[in-house]
Amino acid sequence: MHEYPPGLMGPIIGMSPDKKAESPGAQGVCGAGTLPEAESASSPMATSLDQIGRAGALSVVAGESEDDELTNLNWLHENLLQNFTLGGEAQPINSPLFDIEGGGGSPHSNTTSSTSSVSAGSERDPYKSKPTFSFSLLIYMAIEQSPSKSLPVKDIYGWILKHFPYFSSAPTGWKNSVRHNLSLNKCFRKVERSIGKTNGKGSLWCVHPEFRPMLMQALKKQHFPNAHAFCTPPASPPSASSPPHHLFTSEQCCALKECDFDAATAMMLLKSASEQNIDSYPDDQEGPIDLSRRDLVVVSRDPKQDHNYSSTPVPPCPRQMPPSQPDNFSLALHHDQERGGCTRWPRSPLQGPLLGKRSRRDSRPDVDEELKEAAGSLLHLAGIRTSLVASRRKSRKLSRK
DNA sequence: AGATACTTAAACAGCG
DNA sequence: TCGCTGTTTAAGTATC
């Protein structure tokens, strides 16, 4: 279909037509080479991912354990959850804490009833209520959580099942949706498994570093819209080098009423702070990110980069991207290739709204908001969660009827 | 109301 | 042959 203008990276990921070009045997998606088995998570990453890292996402690089230690979901599960629960008890990874829908205790997971939910009346069963995350975000979280930052489809299934028990009892169609997303979403790249290692079908999938900030933003946007309203930010901004769980007291946790995001979101946000620093502005920033600096927290300071979700170069459109285009992540979705890169921006930001459907709510990049959201996410992680999005959706659904 | 985002279903082909 | 993976298309729903 559309061709990638010369000069850029070309069909990084190619969605439909593009992806086809990178049929099996093609170069490693993420740049080149192959990847070690994701299953061998403990082993350091190598080759292509390393190159990805060079391309921007240093966190993807294997040996770089320190960053991962503090920012990935493993760290979250291993440390944060254990040190930061209202009930004083560590939550299992599959605890309702991870049920972004704010579901109540499930027969399987409510180890600590007091931590399951704070929102009155939300007695959703995580085994029955569907996560409010889109499949794309679920995939993103799954991949990001993996030590190697790449997973085969099967493991993505597994991650989703593990953290969102809803799918275990849901029709298997969701797997199709996962694959559908992987294939059509430019944010995800297929990586060939290591040469010689033929065990296991299919390829590994990783997050395209170029889109990571946008994914992060999308993740945040999807579940943080109301965070600022009730999330109490820490007195002083955290530093990237200090574990977030040190930032809040239980009192602060209790102060939170309804934060519509979850642990994964929290991690993503926190992670993004440092990664964005690396991914998006390698030339500008080095070392630990200072969240007190607004310019460092913005997902992307380059509107073009920020909003051009496609791997194609900045569209020749004379328009600028909205300063805070939300849901950039969505721009990488499948229909995108059909629109030829810039078509997602029918209007200049100067022309007013229409920034993107889901973004008008919070259309201003603000570090304070980021911090609030981060704070809220962590508090939420501690067991406070709600179901604003889900309930909102359902209520709308009901009102329609 | 229209555009967009997202989900779901299905068909199909390739591969182990 | 079967099941999994990956791609693609289409349709429907939800949101703005």
Tab-separated table of C-alpha atoms in Angstrom, chain A residues 40-397:
chain	number	residue	atom	x	y	z
A	40	SER	CA	15.211	-17.728	28.729
A	41	ALA	CA	14.295	-14.585	30.397
A	42	SER	CA	17.123	-14.761	32.779
A	43	SER	CA	19.654	-14.607	30.114
A	44	PRO	CA	20.773	-11.251	29.015
A	45	MET	CA	19.284	-9.827	25.980
A	46	ALA	CA	21.351	-9.556	22.964
A	47	THR	CA	21.573	-8.750	19.371
A	48	SER	CA	18.589	-7.108	17.971
A	49	LEU	CA	17.202	-5.878	21.156
A	50	ASP	CA	20.457	-4.389	21.933
A	51	GLN	CA	20.216	-2.597	18.733
A	52	ILE	CA	16.841	-1.466	19.600
A	53	GLY	CA	18.287	-0.066	22.667
A	54	ARG	CA	20.758	1.830	20.646
A	55	ALA	CA	17.922	3.071	18.643
A	56	GLY	CA	16.517	4.617	21.692
A	57	ALA	CA	15.220	2.218	24.209
A	58	LEU	CA	18.130	1.475	26.355
A	59	SER	CA	15.980	-0.225	28.809
A	60	VAL	CA	15.454	-2.925	26.345
A	61	VAL	CA	19.024	-3.779	26.355
A	62	ALA	CA	19.782	-6.703	28.382
A	63	GLY	CA	22.590	-6.164	30.591
A	64	GLU	CA	21.008	-3.103	31.810
A	65	SER	CA	19.499	-4.622	34.795
A	66	GLU	CA	19.531	-1.719	37.081
A	67	ASP	CA	17.013	0.266	35.244
A	68	ASP	CA	14.869	-2.699	34.796
A	69	GLU	CA	15.098	-3.504	38.376
A	70	LEU	CA	13.482	-0.296	39.261
A	71	THR	CA	11.116	0.178	36.510
A	72	ASN	CA	9.810	-2.980	35.125
A	73	LEU	CA	6.852	-4.863	36.357
A	74	ASN	CA	8.977	-7.496	37.904
A	75	TRP	CA	10.264	-4.978	40.241
A	76	LEU	CA	6.772	-3.950	40.873
A	77	HIS	CA	5.692	-7.376	41.760
A	78	GLU	CA	8.696	-8.305	43.734
A	79	ASN	CA	9.166	-5.196	45.718
A	80	LEU	CA	6.475	-2.734	45.433
A	81	LEU	CA	3.615	-4.990	46.067
A	82	GLN	CA	5.296	-6.438	49.030
A	83	ASN	CA	6.196	-3.182	50.584
A	84	PHE	CA	3.245	-1.207	49.655
A	85	THR	CA	-0.040	-2.660	50.504
A	86	LEU	CA	-2.612	-1.202	52.700
A	87	GLY	CA	-3.208	-4.478	54.284
A	88	GLY	CA	0.408	-4.881	55.045
A	89	GLU	CA	0.480	-8.063	53.114
A	90	ALA	CA	2.041	-8.676	49.816
A	91	GLN	CA	-0.373	-9.222	47.052
A	92	PRO	CA	-0.013	-12.061	44.708
A	93	ILE	CA	0.659	-11.088	41.243
A	94	ASN	CA	-2.715	-12.147	40.228
A	95	SER	CA	-4.428	-10.488	43.028
A	96	PRO	CA	-7.359	-8.277	42.420
A	97	LEU	CA	-4.997	-5.430	42.692
A	98	PHE	CA	-4.235	-6.074	39.185
A	99	ASP	CA	-7.744	-5.992	38.183
A	100	ILE	CA	-7.935	-2.634	36.684
A	101	GLU	CA	-11.592	-2.906	36.580
A	102	GLY	CA	-11.688	-2.538	40.239
A	103	GLY	CA	-13.299	-5.798	40.644
A	104	GLY	CA	-13.941	-7.041	44.060
A	105	GLY	CA	-12.370	-10.052	45.455
A	106	SER	CA	-12.404	-13.062	43.357
A	107	PRO	CA	-12.714	-16.462	44.750
A	108	HIS	CA	-9.199	-17.055	43.656
A	109	SER	CA	-7.424	-13.977	44.418
A	110	ASN	CA	-8.757	-12.028	47.271
A	111	THR	CA	-6.112	-12.969	49.664
A	112	THR	CA	-6.627	-9.836	51.599
A	113	SER	CA	-10.087	-8.607	51.421
A	114	SER	CA	-9.192	-5.244	52.807
A	115	THR	CA	-6.929	-4.535	49.926
A	116	SER	CA	-9.166	-5.615	47.208
A	117	SER	CA	-11.094	-2.499	46.766
A	118	VAL	CA	-11.956	0.714	48.356
A	119	SER	CA	-14.611	1.819	46.072
A	120	ALA	CA	-17.906	1.114	47.605
A	121	GLY	CA	-20.224	-0.968	45.657
A	122	SER	CA	-17.702	-2.185	43.202
A	123	GLU	CA	-17.968	-5.826	43.702
A	124	ARG	CA	-16.853	-6.854	40.305
A	125	ASP	CA	-15.269	-10.139	39.966
A	126	PRO	CA	-12.004	-9.911	38.143
A	127	TYR	CA	-12.779	-13.260	36.753
A	128	LYS	CA	-15.845	-11.951	35.119
A	129	SER	CA	-15.272	-8.341	34.407
A	130	LYS	CA	-13.308	-7.382	31.435
A	131	PRO	CA	-10.218	-5.248	31.848
A	132	THR	CA	-10.550	-1.737	30.653
A	133	PHE	CA	-7.197	-1.844	29.024
A	134	SER	CA	-7.245	-2.283	25.361
A	135	PHE	CA	-5.627	-5.360	23.990
A	136	SER	CA	-2.832	-3.262	22.704
A	137	LEU	CA	-2.061	-1.997	26.127
A	138	LEU	CA	-2.305	-5.408	27.588
A	139	ILE	CA	0.190	-6.603	25.090
A	140	TYR	CA	2.375	-3.687	25.794
A	141	MET	CA	2.361	-4.374	29.472
A	142	ALA	CA	3.031	-8.010	28.937
A	143	ILE	CA	5.990	-7.363	26.747
A	144	GLU	CA	7.371	-4.661	28.918
A	145	GLN	CA	7.188	-6.838	31.899
A	146	SER	CA	9.191	-9.557	30.370
A	147	PRO	CA	12.872	-9.472	31.266
A	148	SER	CA	13.833	-9.612	27.669
A	149	LYS	CA	11.234	-7.124	26.608
A	150	SER	CA	10.018	-9.560	24.091
A	151	LEU	CA	7.568	-12.368	24.247
A	152	PRO	CA	6.119	-14.970	22.015
A	153	VAL	CA	2.439	-14.833	21.508
A	154	LYS	CA	1.945	-17.684	23.811
A	155	ASP	CA	3.610	-15.902	26.656
A	156	ILE	CA	1.592	-12.837	25.968
A	157	TYR	CA	-1.457	-14.966	26.347
A	158	GLY	CA	-0.049	-16.251	29.530
A	159	TRP	CA	0.673	-12.876	30.942
A	160	ILE	CA	-2.765	-11.662	30.176
A	161	LEU	CA	-4.315	-14.716	31.670
A	162	LYS	CA	-2.195	-14.395	34.701
A	163	HIS	CA	-2.984	-10.812	35.380
A	164	PHE	CA	-6.446	-10.628	34.028
A	165	PRO	CA	-8.221	-13.765	35.026
A	166	TYR	CA	-11.211	-12.561	33.167
A	167	PHE	CA	-9.754	-14.001	30.036
A	168	SER	CA	-9.331	-17.416	31.467
A	169	SER	CA	-13.014	-17.874	31.374
A	170	ALA	CA	-13.652	-15.706	28.374
A	171	PRO	CA	-14.176	-17.100	24.935
A	172	THR	CA	-10.948	-17.715	23.131
A	173	GLY	CA	-11.668	-14.957	20.743
A	174	TRP	CA	-9.505	-12.679	22.792
A	175	LYS	CA	-6.469	-14.539	21.601
A	176	ASN	CA	-7.425	-13.742	18.128
A	177	SER	CA	-7.663	-10.150	19.153
A	178	VAL	CA	-4.225	-10.302	20.646
A	179	ARG	CA	-2.765	-11.649	17.482
A	180	HIS	CA	-4.747	-9.182	15.525
A	181	ASN	CA	-3.233	-6.385	17.533
A	182	LEU	CA	0.246	-7.691	17.244
A	183	SER	CA	-0.045	-7.919	13.556
A	184	LEU	CA	-1.722	-4.672	12.880
A	185	ASN	CA	-0.331	-2.444	15.504
A	186	LYS	CA	2.851	-0.784	14.530
A	187	CYS	CA	3.842	-0.483	18.095
A	188	PHE	CA	4.686	-4.109	18.131
A	189	ARG	CA	7.415	-5.687	16.224
A	190	LYS	CA	8.062	-9.205	15.402
A	191	VAL	CA	11.446	-10.539	16.263
A	192	GLU	CA	12.858	-13.703	14.960
A	193	ARG	CA	13.902	-16.184	17.515
A	194	SER	CA	17.498	-17.085	17.833
A	195	ILE	CA	18.907	-18.933	14.983
A	196	GLY	CA	19.281	-22.511	15.852
A	197	LYS	CA	16.676	-22.423	18.479
A	198	THR	CA	13.772	-23.864	16.735
A	199	ASN	CA	11.768	-24.800	19.707
A	200	GLY	CA	8.536	-22.996	19.811
A	201	LYS	CA	6.457	-21.628	17.095
A	202	GLY	CA	6.265	-18.160	15.887
A	203	SER	CA	8.310	-15.174	16.650
A	204	LEU	CA	8.942	-13.003	19.584
A	205	TRP	CA	7.186	-9.728	19.820
A	206	CYS	CA	8.577	-6.589	21.240
A	207	VAL	CA	7.523	-3.035	21.618
A	208	HIS	CA	8.904	-0.689	19.113
A	209	PRO	CA	11.044	1.723	21.072
A	210	GLU	CA	9.892	4.543	18.945
A	211	PHE	CA	6.397	4.001	20.088
A	212	ARG	CA	7.068	3.243	23.666
A	213	PRO	CA	6.527	6.791	24.859
A	214	MET	CA	3.300	6.882	23.010
A	215	LEU	CA	2.206	3.618	24.398
A	216	MET	CA	3.022	4.937	27.763
A	217	GLN	CA	1.004	7.973	27.110
A	218	ALA	CA	-1.851	5.960	25.837
A	219	LEU	CA	-1.725	3.794	28.845
A	220	LYS	CA	-1.763	6.782	31.030
A	221	LYS	CA	-4.455	8.487	29.119
A	222	GLN	CA	-6.672	5.552	29.237
A	223	HIS	CA	-6.571	5.185	32.923
A	224	PHE	CA	-5.371	8.369	34.395
A	225	PRO	CA	-7.883	10.883	33.201
A	226	ASN	CA	-9.279	11.458	36.599
A	227	ALA	CA	-6.239	10.794	38.605
A	228	HIS	CA	-5.367	14.377	39.148
A	229	ALA	CA	-8.647	14.991	40.794
A	230	PHE	CA	-7.945	12.891	43.769
A	231	CYS	CA	-4.385	11.867	43.701
A	232	THR	CA	-2.170	13.563	46.122
A	233	PRO	CA	1.244	14.058	44.701
A	234	PRO	CA	4.239	13.617	46.876
A	235	ALA	CA	5.626	16.675	48.488
A	236	SER	CA	8.719	16.424	46.464
A	237	PRO	CA	9.050	14.812	43.111
A	238	PRO	CA	10.627	11.450	43.131
A	239	SER	CA	13.800	10.769	41.424
A	240	ALA	CA	14.116	8.043	38.966
A	241	SER	CA	16.703	6.407	41.073
A	242	SER	CA	14.560	5.975	44.084
A	243	PRO	CA	12.003	3.273	44.258
A	244	PRO	CA	8.567	4.740	44.037
A	245	HIS	CA	7.304	2.823	46.948
A	246	HIS	CA	9.300	5.032	49.181
A	247	LEU	CA	7.403	7.995	48.121
A	248	PHE	CA	4.135	7.535	49.772
A	249	THR	CA	2.835	6.921	53.149
A	250	SER	CA	-0.118	4.872	54.017
A	251	GLU	CA	-1.887	8.075	54.882
A	252	GLN	CA	-1.422	9.264	51.421
A	253	CYS	CA	-2.731	6.032	50.208
A	254	CYS	CA	-5.835	6.462	52.209
A	255	ALA	CA	-6.258	9.934	50.904
A	256	LEU	CA	-6.816	8.512	47.513
A	257	LYS	CA	-10.332	7.857	46.677
A	258	GLU	CA	-10.549	6.873	43.152
A	259	CYS	CA	-7.713	6.431	40.848
A	260	ASP	CA	-8.607	4.778	37.721
A	261	PHE	CA	-5.448	3.060	36.969
A	262	ASP	CA	-3.570	0.166	38.290
A	263	ALA	CA	-0.275	-1.200	39.167
A	264	ALA	CA	0.755	-1.839	35.667
A	265	THR	CA	-0.126	1.636	34.751
A	266	ALA	CA	1.885	2.890	37.591
A	267	MET	CA	4.877	1.048	36.475
A	268	MET	CA	4.436	2.150	32.982
A	269	LEU	CA	4.267	5.712	34.010
A	270	LEU	CA	7.240	5.480	36.218
A	271	LYS	CA	9.096	3.572	33.666
A	272	SER	CA	8.256	6.015	31.023
A	273	ALA	CA	9.848	8.797	32.875
A	274	SER	CA	13.217	7.279	32.549
A	275	GLU	CA	12.677	5.657	29.260
A	276	GLN	CA	11.368	8.685	27.636
A	277	ASN	CA	14.404	10.356	28.743
A	278	ILE	CA	16.330	7.788	26.907
A	279	ASP	CA	14.098	6.984	24.079
A	280	SER	CA	12.975	10.299	23.035
A	281	TYR	CA	15.694	12.609	23.964
A	282	PRO	CA	18.897	10.779	23.919
A	283	ASP	CA	20.716	13.839	22.911
A	284	ASP	CA	19.300	16.041	25.494
A	285	GLN	CA	19.252	14.120	28.632
A	286	GLU	CA	21.447	11.790	30.384
A	287	GLY	CA	21.424	10.196	33.731
A	288	PRO	CA	18.562	10.052	36.137
A	289	ILE	CA	15.538	11.894	35.157
A	290	ASP	CA	14.480	14.807	37.178
A	291	LEU	CA	10.765	14.756	37.404
A	292	SER	CA	10.731	18.240	38.615
A	293	ARG	CA	11.656	19.325	35.193
A	294	ARG	CA	8.699	19.618	33.040
A	295	ASP	CA	10.563	19.280	29.898
A	296	LEU	CA	11.647	15.860	30.873
A	297	VAL	CA	8.351	14.461	31.688
A	298	VAL	CA	6.559	15.314	28.590
A	299	VAL	CA	6.012	12.302	26.538
A	300	SER	CA	7.399	13.976	23.574
A	301	ARG	CA	8.462	17.438	23.036
A	302	ASP	CA	8.459	17.012	19.393
A	303	PRO	CA	4.923	17.126	18.263
A	304	LYS	CA	5.816	15.400	15.126
A	305	GLN	CA	7.510	12.598	16.799
A	306	ASP	CA	4.939	12.488	19.413
A	307	HIS	CA	2.077	12.194	17.122
A	308	ASN	CA	3.368	10.541	14.144
A	309	TYR	CA	2.665	7.109	15.211
A	310	SER	CA	3.545	5.548	12.061
A	311	SER	CA	7.012	4.494	11.360
A	312	THR	CA	6.887	6.661	8.387
A	313	PRO	CA	8.626	9.940	8.471
A	314	VAL	CA	6.859	12.979	9.569
A	315	PRO	CA	4.057	13.460	7.216
A	316	PRO	CA	4.481	16.187	4.750
A	317	CYS	CA	1.408	17.772	6.117
A	318	PRO	CA	2.012	21.378	6.963
A	319	ARG	CA	0.194	20.979	10.170
A	320	GLN	CA	1.548	20.577	13.554
A	321	MET	CA	0.683	17.954	15.963
A	322	PRO	CA	-1.323	18.884	18.944
A	323	PRO	CA	0.799	19.699	21.904
A	324	SER	CA	-0.671	16.949	23.864
A	325	GLN	CA	-2.214	14.584	21.523
A	326	PRO	CA	-3.673	11.860	23.553
A	327	ASP	CA	-3.871	8.369	22.677
A	328	ASN	CA	-1.042	8.585	20.318
A	329	PHE	CA	-0.770	4.979	20.716
A	330	SER	CA	-3.890	4.482	18.814
A	331	LEU	CA	-2.381	6.153	15.892
A	332	ALA	CA	-0.316	3.152	15.270
A	333	LEU	CA	-3.222	0.954	14.860
A	334	HIS	CA	-3.989	-0.788	11.745
A	335	HIS	CA	-6.069	1.711	9.937
A	336	ASP	CA	-3.145	3.922	10.100
A	337	GLN	CA	-1.359	2.619	7.131
A	338	GLU	CA	-4.354	3.244	5.075
A	339	ARG	CA	-4.349	6.846	5.989
A	340	GLY	CA	-0.860	7.488	5.022
A	341	GLY	CA	0.776	8.807	8.093
A	342	CYS	CA	-0.552	12.260	8.429
A	343	THR	CA	-4.110	11.555	7.853
A	344	ARG	CA	-4.629	11.131	11.496
A	345	TRP	CA	-4.400	14.778	11.963
A	346	PRO	CA	-7.237	16.209	10.076
A	347	ARG	CA	-6.839	19.529	11.721
A	348	SER	CA	-4.123	21.631	13.011
A	349	PRO	CA	-4.023	21.914	16.740
A	350	LEU	CA	-4.468	25.544	16.192
A	351	GLN	CA	-7.790	24.841	14.769
A	352	GLY	CA	-9.045	23.675	18.031
A	353	PRO	CA	-10.474	20.442	19.212
A	354	LEU	CA	-10.385	17.214	17.518
A	355	LEU	CA	-7.122	16.469	18.999
A	356	GLY	CA	-8.189	13.014	19.324
A	357	LYS	CA	-11.095	11.644	20.805
A	358	ARG	CA	-9.896	10.485	24.047
A	359	SER	CA	-7.679	13.232	24.778
A	360	ARG	CA	-9.460	16.349	25.305
A	361	ARG	CA	-9.841	15.672	28.939
A	362	ASP	CA	-6.251	16.218	29.681
A	363	SER	CA	-4.756	18.024	26.880
A	364	ARG	CA	-2.001	19.737	28.703
A	365	PRO	CA	1.257	18.145	29.506
A	366	ASP	CA	1.996	18.959	33.015
A	367	VAL	CA	4.580	17.509	35.225
A	368	ASP	CA	2.486	18.028	38.253
A	369	GLU	CA	-0.181	15.989	36.683
A	370	GLU	CA	2.314	13.377	35.850
A	371	LEU	CA	3.445	13.272	39.372
A	372	LYS	CA	-0.030	13.164	40.653
A	373	GLU	CA	-0.805	10.375	38.378
A	374	ALA	CA	2.259	8.517	39.359
A	375	ALA	CA	1.399	9.022	42.950
A	376	GLY	CA	-2.088	7.931	42.363
A	377	SER	CA	-0.999	4.922	40.511
A	378	LEU	CA	1.177	3.843	43.318
A	379	LEU	CA	-1.507	4.433	45.799
A	380	HIS	CA	-3.814	2.534	43.678
A	381	LEU	CA	-1.280	-0.140	43.576
A	382	ALA	CA	-1.504	-0.339	47.278
A	383	GLY	CA	-4.957	-1.605	46.950
A	384	ILE	CA	-6.996	1.386	46.220
A	385	ARG	CA	-8.688	1.108	43.005
A	386	THR	CA	-11.852	1.911	41.438
A	387	SER	CA	-13.801	1.174	38.415
A	388	LEU	CA	-14.518	4.486	36.957
A	389	VAL	CA	-13.845	3.561	33.444
A	390	ALA	CA	-15.600	0.312	33.591
A	391	SER	CA	-18.574	1.633	35.392
A	392	ARG	CA	-18.702	4.571	33.134
A	393	ARG	CA	-18.746	2.369	30.155
A	394	LYS	CA	-21.360	0.159	31.547
A	395	SER	CA	-23.520	2.979	32.677
A	396	ARG	CA	-23.384	4.416	29.246
A	397	LYS	CA	-24.268	1.150	27.860
